[in-house]
XYZ file of C-alpha atoms in Angstrom:
595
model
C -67.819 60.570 -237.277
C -65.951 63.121 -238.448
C -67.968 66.124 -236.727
C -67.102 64.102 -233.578
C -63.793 64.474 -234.256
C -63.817 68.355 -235.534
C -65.625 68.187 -231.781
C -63.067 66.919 -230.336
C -60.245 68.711 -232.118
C -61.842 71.641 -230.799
C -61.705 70.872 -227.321
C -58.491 69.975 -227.381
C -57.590 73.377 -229.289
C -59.433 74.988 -226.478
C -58.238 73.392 -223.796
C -54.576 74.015 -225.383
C -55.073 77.748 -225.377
C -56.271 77.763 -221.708
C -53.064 75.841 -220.514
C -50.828 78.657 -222.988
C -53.072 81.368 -220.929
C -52.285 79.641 -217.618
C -48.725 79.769 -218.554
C -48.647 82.882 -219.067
C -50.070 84.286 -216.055
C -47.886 81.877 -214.043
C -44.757 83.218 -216.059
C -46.190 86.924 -215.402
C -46.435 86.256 -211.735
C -42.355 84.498 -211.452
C -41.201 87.612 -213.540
C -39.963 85.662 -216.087
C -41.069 85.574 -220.071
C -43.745 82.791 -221.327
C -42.243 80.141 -223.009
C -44.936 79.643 -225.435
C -45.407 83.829 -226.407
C -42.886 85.673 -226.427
C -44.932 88.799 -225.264
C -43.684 90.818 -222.903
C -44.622 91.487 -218.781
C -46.412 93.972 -217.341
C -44.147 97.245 -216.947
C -45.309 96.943 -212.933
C -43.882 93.168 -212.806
C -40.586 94.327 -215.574
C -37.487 94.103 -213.783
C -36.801 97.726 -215.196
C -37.747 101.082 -212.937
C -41.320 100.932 -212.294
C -43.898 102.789 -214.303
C -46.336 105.520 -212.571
C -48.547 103.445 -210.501
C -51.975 102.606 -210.830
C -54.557 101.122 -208.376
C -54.470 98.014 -210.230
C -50.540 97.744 -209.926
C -50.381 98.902 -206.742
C -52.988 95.945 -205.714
C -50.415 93.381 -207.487
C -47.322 94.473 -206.202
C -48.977 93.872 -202.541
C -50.093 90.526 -203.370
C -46.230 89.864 -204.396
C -44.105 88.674 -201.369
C -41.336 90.191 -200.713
C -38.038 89.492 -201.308
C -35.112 89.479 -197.808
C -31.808 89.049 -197.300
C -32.574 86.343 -194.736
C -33.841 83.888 -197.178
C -30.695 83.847 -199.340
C -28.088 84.741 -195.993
C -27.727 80.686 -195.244
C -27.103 79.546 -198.861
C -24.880 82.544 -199.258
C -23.141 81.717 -196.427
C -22.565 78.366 -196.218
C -21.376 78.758 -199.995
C -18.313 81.400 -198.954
C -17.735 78.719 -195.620
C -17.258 75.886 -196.871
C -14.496 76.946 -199.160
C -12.583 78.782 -196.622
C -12.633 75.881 -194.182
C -11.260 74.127 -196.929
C -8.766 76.464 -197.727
C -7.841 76.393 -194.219
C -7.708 72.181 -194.405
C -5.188 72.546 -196.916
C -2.835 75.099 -195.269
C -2.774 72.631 -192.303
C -2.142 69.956 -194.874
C 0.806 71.980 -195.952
C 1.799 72.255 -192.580
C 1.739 68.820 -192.332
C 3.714 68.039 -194.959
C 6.465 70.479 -194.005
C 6.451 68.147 -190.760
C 6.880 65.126 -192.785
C 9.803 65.764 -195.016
C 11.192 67.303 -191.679
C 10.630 63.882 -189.977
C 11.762 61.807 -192.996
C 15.265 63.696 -193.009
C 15.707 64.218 -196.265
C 16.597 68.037 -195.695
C 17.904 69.319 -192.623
C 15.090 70.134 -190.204
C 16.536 74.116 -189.386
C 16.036 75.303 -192.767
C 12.070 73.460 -192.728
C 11.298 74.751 -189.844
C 12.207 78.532 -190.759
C 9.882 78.275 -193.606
C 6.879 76.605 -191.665
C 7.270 79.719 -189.512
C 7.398 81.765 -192.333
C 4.210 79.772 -194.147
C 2.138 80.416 -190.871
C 3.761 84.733 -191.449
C 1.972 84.210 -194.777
C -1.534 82.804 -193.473
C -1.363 85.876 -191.218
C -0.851 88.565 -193.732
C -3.550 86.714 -195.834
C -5.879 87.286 -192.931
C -5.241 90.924 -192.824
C -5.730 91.303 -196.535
C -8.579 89.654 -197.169
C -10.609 91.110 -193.948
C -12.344 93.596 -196.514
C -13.843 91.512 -198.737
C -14.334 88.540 -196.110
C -14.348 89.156 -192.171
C -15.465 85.278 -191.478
C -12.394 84.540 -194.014
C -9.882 86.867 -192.321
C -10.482 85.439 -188.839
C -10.539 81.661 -190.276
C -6.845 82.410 -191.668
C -5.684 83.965 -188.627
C -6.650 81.309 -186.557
C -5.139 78.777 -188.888
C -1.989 80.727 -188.888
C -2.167 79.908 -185.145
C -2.904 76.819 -185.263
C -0.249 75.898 -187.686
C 2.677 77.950 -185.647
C 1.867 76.781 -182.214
C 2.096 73.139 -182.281
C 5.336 73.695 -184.719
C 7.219 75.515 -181.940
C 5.949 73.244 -179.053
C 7.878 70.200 -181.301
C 10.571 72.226 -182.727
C 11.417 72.728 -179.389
C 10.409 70.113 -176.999
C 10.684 67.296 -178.979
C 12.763 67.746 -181.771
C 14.934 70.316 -179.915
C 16.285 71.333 -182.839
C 14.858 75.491 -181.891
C 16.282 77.060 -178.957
C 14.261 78.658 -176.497
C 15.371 81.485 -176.481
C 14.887 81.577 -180.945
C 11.128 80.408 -180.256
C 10.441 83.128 -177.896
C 11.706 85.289 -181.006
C 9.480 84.222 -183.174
C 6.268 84.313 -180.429
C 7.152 88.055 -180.158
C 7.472 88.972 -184.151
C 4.251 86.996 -184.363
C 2.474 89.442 -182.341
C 4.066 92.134 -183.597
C 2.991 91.177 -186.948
C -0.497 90.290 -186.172
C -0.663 94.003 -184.578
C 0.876 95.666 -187.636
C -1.055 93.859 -189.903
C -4.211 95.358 -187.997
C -2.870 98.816 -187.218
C -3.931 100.786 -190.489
C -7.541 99.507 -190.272
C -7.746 98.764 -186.848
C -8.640 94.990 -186.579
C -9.626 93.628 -183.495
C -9.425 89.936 -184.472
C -6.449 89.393 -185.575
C -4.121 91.229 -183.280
C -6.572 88.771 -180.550
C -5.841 85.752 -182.119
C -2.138 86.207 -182.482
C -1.621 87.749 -178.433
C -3.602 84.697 -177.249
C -2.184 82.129 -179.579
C 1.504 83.456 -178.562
C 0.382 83.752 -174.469
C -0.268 80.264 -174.178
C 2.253 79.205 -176.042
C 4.839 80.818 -174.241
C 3.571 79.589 -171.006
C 3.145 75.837 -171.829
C 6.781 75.874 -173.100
C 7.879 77.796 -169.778
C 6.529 74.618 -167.871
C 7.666 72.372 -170.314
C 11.541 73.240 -170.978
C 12.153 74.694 -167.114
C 13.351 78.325 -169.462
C 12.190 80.446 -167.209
C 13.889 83.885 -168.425
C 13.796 83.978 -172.454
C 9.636 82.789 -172.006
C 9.113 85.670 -169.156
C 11.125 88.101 -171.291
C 8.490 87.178 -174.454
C 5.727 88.095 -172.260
C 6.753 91.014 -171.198
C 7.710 92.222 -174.722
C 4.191 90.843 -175.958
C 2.585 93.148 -173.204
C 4.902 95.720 -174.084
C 3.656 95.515 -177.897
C 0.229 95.390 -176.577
C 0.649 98.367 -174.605
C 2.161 100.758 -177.379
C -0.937 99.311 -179.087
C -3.551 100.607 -176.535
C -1.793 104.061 -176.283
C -2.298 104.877 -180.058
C -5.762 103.456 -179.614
C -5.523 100.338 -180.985
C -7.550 97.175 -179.194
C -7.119 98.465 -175.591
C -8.813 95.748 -174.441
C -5.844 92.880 -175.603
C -3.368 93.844 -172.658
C -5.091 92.428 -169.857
C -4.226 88.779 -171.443
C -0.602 89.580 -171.992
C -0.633 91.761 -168.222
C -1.936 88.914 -166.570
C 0.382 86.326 -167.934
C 3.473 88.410 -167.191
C 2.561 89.095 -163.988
C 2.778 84.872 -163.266
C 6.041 84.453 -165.511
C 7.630 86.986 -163.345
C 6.229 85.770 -159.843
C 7.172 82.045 -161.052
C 10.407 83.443 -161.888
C 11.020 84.936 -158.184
C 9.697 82.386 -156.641
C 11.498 79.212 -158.344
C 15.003 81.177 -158.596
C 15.083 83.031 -154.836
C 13.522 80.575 -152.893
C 15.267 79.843 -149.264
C 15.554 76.241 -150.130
C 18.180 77.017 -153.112
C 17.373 76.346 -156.806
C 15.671 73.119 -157.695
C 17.699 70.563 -159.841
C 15.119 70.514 -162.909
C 16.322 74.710 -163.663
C 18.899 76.045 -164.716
C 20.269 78.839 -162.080
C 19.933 82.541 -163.087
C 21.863 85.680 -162.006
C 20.339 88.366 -159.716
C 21.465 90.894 -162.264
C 19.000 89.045 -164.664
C 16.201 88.790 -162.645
C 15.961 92.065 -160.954
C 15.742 93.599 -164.934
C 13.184 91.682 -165.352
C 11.264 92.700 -162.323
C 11.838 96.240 -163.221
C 10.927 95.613 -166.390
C 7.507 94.711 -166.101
C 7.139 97.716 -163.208
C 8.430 99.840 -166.338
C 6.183 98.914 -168.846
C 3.085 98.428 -166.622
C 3.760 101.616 -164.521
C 5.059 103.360 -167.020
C 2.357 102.808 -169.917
C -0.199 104.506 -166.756
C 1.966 107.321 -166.256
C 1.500 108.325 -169.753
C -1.944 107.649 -170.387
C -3.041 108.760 -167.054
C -0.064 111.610 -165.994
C 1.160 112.504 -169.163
C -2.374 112.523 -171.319
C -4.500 112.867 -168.282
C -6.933 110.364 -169.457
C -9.206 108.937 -166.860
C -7.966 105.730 -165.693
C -9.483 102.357 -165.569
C -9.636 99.930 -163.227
C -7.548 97.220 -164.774
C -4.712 100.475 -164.989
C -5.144 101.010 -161.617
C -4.531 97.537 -160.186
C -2.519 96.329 -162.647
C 0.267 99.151 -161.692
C -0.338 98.032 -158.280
C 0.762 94.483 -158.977
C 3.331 95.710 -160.907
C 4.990 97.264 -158.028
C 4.623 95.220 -155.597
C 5.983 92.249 -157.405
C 8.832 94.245 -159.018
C 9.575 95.480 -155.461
C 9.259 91.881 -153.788
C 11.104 90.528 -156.617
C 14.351 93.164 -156.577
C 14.748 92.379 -152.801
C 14.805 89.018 -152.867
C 17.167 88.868 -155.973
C 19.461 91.595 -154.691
C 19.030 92.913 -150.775
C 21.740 95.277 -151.194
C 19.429 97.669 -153.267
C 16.984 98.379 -151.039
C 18.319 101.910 -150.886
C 18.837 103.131 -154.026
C 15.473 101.564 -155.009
C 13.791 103.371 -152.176
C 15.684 106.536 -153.289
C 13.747 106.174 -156.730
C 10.502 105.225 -154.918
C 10.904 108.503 -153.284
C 11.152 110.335 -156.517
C 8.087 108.782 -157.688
C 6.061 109.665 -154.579
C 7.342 113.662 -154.982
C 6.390 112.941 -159.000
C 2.702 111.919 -157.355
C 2.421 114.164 -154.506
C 2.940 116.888 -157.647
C 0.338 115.946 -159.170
C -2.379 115.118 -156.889
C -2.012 119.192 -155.858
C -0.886 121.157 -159.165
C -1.821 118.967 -162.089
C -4.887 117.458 -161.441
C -7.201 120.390 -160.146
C -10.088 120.358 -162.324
C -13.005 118.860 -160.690
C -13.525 116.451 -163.497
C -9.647 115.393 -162.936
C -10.801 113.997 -159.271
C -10.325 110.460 -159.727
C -6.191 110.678 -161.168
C -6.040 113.157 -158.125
C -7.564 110.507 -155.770
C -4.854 107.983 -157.118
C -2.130 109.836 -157.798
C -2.612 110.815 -153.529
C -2.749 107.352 -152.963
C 0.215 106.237 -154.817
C 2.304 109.129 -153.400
C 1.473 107.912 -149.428
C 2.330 104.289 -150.348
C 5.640 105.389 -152.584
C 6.553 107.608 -149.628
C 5.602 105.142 -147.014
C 7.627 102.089 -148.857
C 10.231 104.662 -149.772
C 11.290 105.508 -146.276
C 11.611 102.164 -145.072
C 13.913 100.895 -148.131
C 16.530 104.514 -147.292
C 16.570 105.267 -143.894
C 17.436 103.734 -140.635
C 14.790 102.744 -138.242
C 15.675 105.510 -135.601
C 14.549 108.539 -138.527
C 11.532 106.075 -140.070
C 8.991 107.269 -137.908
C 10.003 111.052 -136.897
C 9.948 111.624 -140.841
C 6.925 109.922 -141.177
C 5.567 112.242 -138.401
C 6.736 115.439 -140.487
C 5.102 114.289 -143.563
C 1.884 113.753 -141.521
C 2.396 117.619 -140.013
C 3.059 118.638 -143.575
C -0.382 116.737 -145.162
C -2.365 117.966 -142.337
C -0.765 121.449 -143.401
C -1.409 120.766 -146.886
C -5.084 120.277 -145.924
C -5.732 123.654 -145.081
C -4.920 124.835 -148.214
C -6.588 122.837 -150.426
C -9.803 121.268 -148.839
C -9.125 117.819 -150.652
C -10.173 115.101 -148.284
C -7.832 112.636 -150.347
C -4.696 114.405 -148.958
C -6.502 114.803 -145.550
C -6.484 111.357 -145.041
C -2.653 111.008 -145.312
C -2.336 112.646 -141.623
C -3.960 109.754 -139.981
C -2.067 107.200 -142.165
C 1.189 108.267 -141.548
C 0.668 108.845 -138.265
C -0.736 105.523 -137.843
C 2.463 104.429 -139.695
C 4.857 106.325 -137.268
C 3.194 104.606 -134.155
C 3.611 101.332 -135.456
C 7.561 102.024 -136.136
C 8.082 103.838 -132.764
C 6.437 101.237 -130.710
C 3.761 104.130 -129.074
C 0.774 101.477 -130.001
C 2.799 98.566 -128.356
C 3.498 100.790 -125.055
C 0.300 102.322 -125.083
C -1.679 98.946 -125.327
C 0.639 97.247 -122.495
C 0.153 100.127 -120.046
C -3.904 99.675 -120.511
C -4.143 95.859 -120.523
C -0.718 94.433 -120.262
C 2.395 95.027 -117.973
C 2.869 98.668 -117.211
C 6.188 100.476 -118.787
C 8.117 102.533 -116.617
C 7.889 105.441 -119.532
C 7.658 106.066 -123.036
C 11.305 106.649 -125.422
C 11.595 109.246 -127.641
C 10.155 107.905 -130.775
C 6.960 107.694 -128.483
C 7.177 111.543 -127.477
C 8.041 112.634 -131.219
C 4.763 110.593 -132.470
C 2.861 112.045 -129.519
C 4.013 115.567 -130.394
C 2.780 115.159 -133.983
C -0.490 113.675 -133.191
C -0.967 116.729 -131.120
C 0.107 119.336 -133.305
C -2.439 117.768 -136.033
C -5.386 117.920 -133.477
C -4.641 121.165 -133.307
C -4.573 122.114 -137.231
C -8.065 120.048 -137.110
C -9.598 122.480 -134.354
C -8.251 125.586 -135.976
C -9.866 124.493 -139.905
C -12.819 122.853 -138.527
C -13.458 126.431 -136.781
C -12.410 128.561 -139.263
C -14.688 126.909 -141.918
C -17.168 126.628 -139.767
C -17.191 130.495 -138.906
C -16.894 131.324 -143.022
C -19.796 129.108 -143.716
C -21.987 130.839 -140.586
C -22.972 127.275 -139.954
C -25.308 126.743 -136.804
C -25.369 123.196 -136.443
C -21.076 121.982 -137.591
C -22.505 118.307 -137.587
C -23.133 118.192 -141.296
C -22.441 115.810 -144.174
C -19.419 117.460 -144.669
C -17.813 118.223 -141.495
C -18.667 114.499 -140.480
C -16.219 113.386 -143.403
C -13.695 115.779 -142.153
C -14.126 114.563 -138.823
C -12.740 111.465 -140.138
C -9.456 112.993 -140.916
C -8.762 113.576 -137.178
C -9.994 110.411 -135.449
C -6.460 108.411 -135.445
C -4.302 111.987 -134.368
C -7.365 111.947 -131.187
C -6.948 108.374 -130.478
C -3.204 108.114 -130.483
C -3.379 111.592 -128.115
C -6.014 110.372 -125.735
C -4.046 106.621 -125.956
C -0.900 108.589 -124.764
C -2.777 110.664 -122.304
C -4.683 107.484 -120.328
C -1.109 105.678 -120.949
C 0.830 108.179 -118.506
C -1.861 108.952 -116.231
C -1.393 104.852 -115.666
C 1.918 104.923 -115.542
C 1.888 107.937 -113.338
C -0.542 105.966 -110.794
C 1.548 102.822 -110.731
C 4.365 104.944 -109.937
C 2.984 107.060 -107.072
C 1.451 104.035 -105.550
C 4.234 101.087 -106.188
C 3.885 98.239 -103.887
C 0.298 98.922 -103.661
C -1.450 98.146 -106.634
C -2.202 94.347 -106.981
C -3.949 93.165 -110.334
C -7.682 94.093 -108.899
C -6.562 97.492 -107.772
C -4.988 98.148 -111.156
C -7.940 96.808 -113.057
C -9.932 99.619 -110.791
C -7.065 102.534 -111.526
C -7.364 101.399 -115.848
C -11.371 101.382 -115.571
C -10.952 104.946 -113.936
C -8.573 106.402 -116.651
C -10.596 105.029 -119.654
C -13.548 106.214 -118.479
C -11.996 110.008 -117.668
C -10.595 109.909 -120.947
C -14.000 109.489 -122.208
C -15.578 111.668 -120.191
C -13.286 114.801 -120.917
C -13.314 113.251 -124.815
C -17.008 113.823 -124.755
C -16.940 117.398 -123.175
C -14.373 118.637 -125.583
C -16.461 117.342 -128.492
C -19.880 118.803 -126.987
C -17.976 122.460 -126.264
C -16.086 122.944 -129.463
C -18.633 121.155 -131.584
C -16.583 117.980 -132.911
C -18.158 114.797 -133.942
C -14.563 113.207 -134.279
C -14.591 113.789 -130.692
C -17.398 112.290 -129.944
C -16.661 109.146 -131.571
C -13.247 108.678 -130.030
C -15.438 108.720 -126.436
C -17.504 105.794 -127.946
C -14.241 104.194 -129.095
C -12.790 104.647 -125.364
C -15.948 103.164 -124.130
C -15.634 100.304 -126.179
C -11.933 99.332 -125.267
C -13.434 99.775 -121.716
C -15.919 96.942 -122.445
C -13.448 94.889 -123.565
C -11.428 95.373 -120.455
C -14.408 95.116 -118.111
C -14.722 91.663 -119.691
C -11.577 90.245 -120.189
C -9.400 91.816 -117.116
C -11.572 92.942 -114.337
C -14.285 90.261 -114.540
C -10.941 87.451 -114.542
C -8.531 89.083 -112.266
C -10.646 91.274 -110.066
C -12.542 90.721 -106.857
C -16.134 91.689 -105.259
C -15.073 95.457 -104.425
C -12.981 96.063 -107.519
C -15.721 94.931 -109.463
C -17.976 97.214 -107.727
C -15.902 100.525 -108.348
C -15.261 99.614 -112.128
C -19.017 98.893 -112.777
C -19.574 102.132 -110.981
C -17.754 104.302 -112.863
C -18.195 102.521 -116.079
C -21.971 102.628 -115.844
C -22.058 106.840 -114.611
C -20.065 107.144 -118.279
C -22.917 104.894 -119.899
C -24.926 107.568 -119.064
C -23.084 110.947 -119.476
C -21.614 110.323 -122.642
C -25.133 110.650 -124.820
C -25.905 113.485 -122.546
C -22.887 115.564 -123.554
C -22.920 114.816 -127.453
C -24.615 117.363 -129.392
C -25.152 115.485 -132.121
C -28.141 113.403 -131.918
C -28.336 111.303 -134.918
């Protein structure tokens, strides 16, 4: 009996010392010390800086798994979110509770409100401080200072009207303004966000909802007025299309509500002119102004939300100054005319490099529509087109000495301008396919002149260029783009030209010409225009010539169908086919250019 139970004591002595081993190793394995010895890891498993490897430790720190960020991110993070969402459940609480003593009236609402506006300041500026240590925090806050100002403006003054409008679009502004300076020394991006859209939409659901139309438009132009200044010291350039956008509709809701023909409705309150021609100016001032120093002043390549935003900006500011006051049309076209010398300036001196070729391309563009818009806000109609025809001699001048197809292109713009204005498209159009003039005034002639004088400063560069470059075949890449410059001056000359040789006919043979005869006499001119059209581009080597024949031709289709097929008989018909088919014919044969 009692060497079973020595037997037995040993086994269970044994089997102890096994489970203390097993311990161990498991212990050895966690990195953490045996409970039941107190004997120290391995140095390779020792949380202290490894010993000199050996095979064996290099064999058990493979077998270890490693340790990753990703397995402790989600406990890590849901730990440091749940507190801040519950830090942000309490400000709103607060918030909340500022709203309920309000309601209660135990203490005049003014003084509560200024310090709910005041609280949701504080959230802000607790945003911005703790971005560095939290960036999840910092935007949390932010948008809970949001959250907390926005609904108490909308019922400080909508429904409790106890803030004016004019005090909340105060405090919209500073908001933004604070959110940005808040952000400016380590350039945030969230937080200036947050507060620009939080005070946009605000500002535009209380426009709609109180029927304020200036003191709302006036906070959105100042927030995209904060927003620029932002952008131009490089801070979150990307925030002023929000604040662009929604000024832009204050401003057009704001011309549209206060100028229109039917009178003011009942629901707003009237508004000077004074009042909203400043506005309209303003936002042309801060919009076209913030791209004339990025662009102009910095010469910084601009984008395309700068470009058409500056656009808009004009155009509405214009529209909007006319409507409000008609009577300064001309001192506003005066200063549009300053703007387009200011452009024209720098499309040819400032902007020269080659890698400066898109402000050039712009700056041309704004100039011809500043010039164009300019000259029909100052001057009377009689000097609207023969100055528009000098500044097309003048561009077409200007082409020769620089080369830069951008300013080429303003010869055939304002010359298509000046024909409008003088009424040579009108006369030109009714003596091919309409009732036949007995002349052309003197706007006509002056337009006619000018479109001249530029075909000719096109033949003299194209050949000059051509005989500098020795080139043996002129219908190149290039000289077809440059060709392109001179199409409307040969189309309003050759219009012109088959215009009076009509005229001419119907003269010489009045009493004679009955609406078949004439349809034969038109299909005659077109197609000699053509044909001498096509000659002059196969013997001096034009391509712009060339296509003005095929444009010729076309009107001529257009006339065969609609005029001589309706108003002319069996012979008529005959002669016009004629002659229209021999040009069908001749035309490919003269033109050099085979492509």
């Amino acid at each position: 009996m009692a060497q079973a139970f020595g037997r037995v004591a040993s086994d269970v002595e044994e089997l102890s010392e096994q489970v203390q081993d097993l311990q161990r190793r498991v212990s050895a394995l966690e990195g953490k010390p045996a409970h039941a010895t107190p004997a120290p890891a391995p140095a390779i498993l020792a949380p202290s800086p490894p010993a000199p490897s050996t095979p064996g430790s290099v064999a058990l720190r493979s077998s270890r798994p490693p340790e990753t960020g990703g397995a402790f991110s989600a406990p890590n993070l849901s730990a440091g979110a749940l507190p801040v969402f519950g830090k942000a459940v309490l400000a709103i609480a607060g918030a909340y509770l500022l709203r309920a003593v309000a309601e209660s009236e135990i203490l005049p609402k003014l003084p509560l409100l200024v310090v709910a506006i005041v609280y949701a300041g504080m959230w802000l500026v607790w945003a911005a401080r703790t971005h560095a240590a939290n960036r999840f925090a910092s935007v949390t806050y932010a948008v809970t200072a949001a959250l907390i100002l926005s609904p108490l403006l909308w019922e400080s003054t909508v429904r409790f009207q106890v803030l004016p409008p004019v005090f909340t679009a105060t405090v919209l502004v500073g908001f933004v303004v604070l959110g940005i300076t808040l952000a400016w020394r380590q350039n945030l991006q969230a937080i200036p966000w947050v507060a620009t859209l939080a005070a946009v939409a605000t500002a535009a659901a209380l426009m709609i909802a109180t029927r304020e139309l200036v003191p709302f438009t006036a906070a959105l132009l100042a927030v995209g007025l904060a927003a620029e200044i932002a952008a131009y010291q490089g801070h979150a350039p990307g925030l002023r299309a929000v604040p662009a956008m929604a000024a832009d509709l204050a401003v057009w809701l704001l011309v549209y509500v206060m100028t229109s023909p039917d009178g003011v409705p009942s629901e707003y309150r009237p508004i000077a002119a004074t009042t909203i021609t400043v506005l309209c100016l303003a936002l042309f001032a801060i919009y076209g102004g913030g791209f004339g120093l990025r662009s102009f002043g910095l010469r910084h390549r601009p984008t395309v939300f700068e470009i058409a935003q500056a656009v808009v900006a004009f155009v509405l500011a214009t529209f909007g100054t006319l409507r409000a006051s008609p009577g300064s049309a001309a001192a506003l076209g005066g200063f549009f005319l300053l703007l387009a010398a200011a452009c024209y300036w720098g499309a040819l001196w400032r902007f020269t490099a080659q890698q400066q070729a898109l402000n050039r391309r712009v700056y041309a563009t704004y100039a011809g529509a500043l010039l164009l818009v300019g000259s029909l806000l100052t001057f009377p109609a009689s000097l609207q087109a023969p100055l528009l025809c000098l500044a097309a001699v003048t561009a077409a001048f200007l082409y020769t000495h620089t080369g830069k197809l951008s300013l080429g292109l303003h010869v055939s713009y304002y010359l298509l301008a000046a024909s409008i204005l003088s009424g040579l498209l009108r006369a030109a159009g009714n003596a091919l396919a309409g009732n036949v003039p007995s002349g052309l005034d003197a706007g006509t002639w002056v337009v006619a002149a000018s479109a001249g004088l530029c075909c000719a400063i096109g033949l003299r560069v194209s050949a000059g260029r051509a005989s500098a470059n020795h080139a043996s075949d002129p219908a190149t890449a290039n000289q077809r783009k440059e060709g392109l410059l001179w199409v409307v001056p040969w189309v309003l000359l050759a219009g012109v030209a088959a215009a009076l040789a009509v005229m001419v006919s119907v003269r010489l043979g009045s009493g004679m010409l009955n609406a078949s005869r004439l349809s034969v006499v038109r299909t005659v001119v077109i197609c000699s225009v053509a044909l001498l059209l096509g000659y002059g581009g196969s013997r001096w080597k034009r391509v712009e010539l060339l296509w003005v024949a095929y444009v010729a031709i076309a009107f001529g289709t257009l006339k065969l169908l609609f005029e001589d097929l309706r108003f002319g008989n069996a012979a008529s018909l005959v002669a016009s086919l004629l002659f229209y088919g021999l040009i069908l014919i001749l035309i490919p044969r003269l033109g050099w250019d085979r492509s």
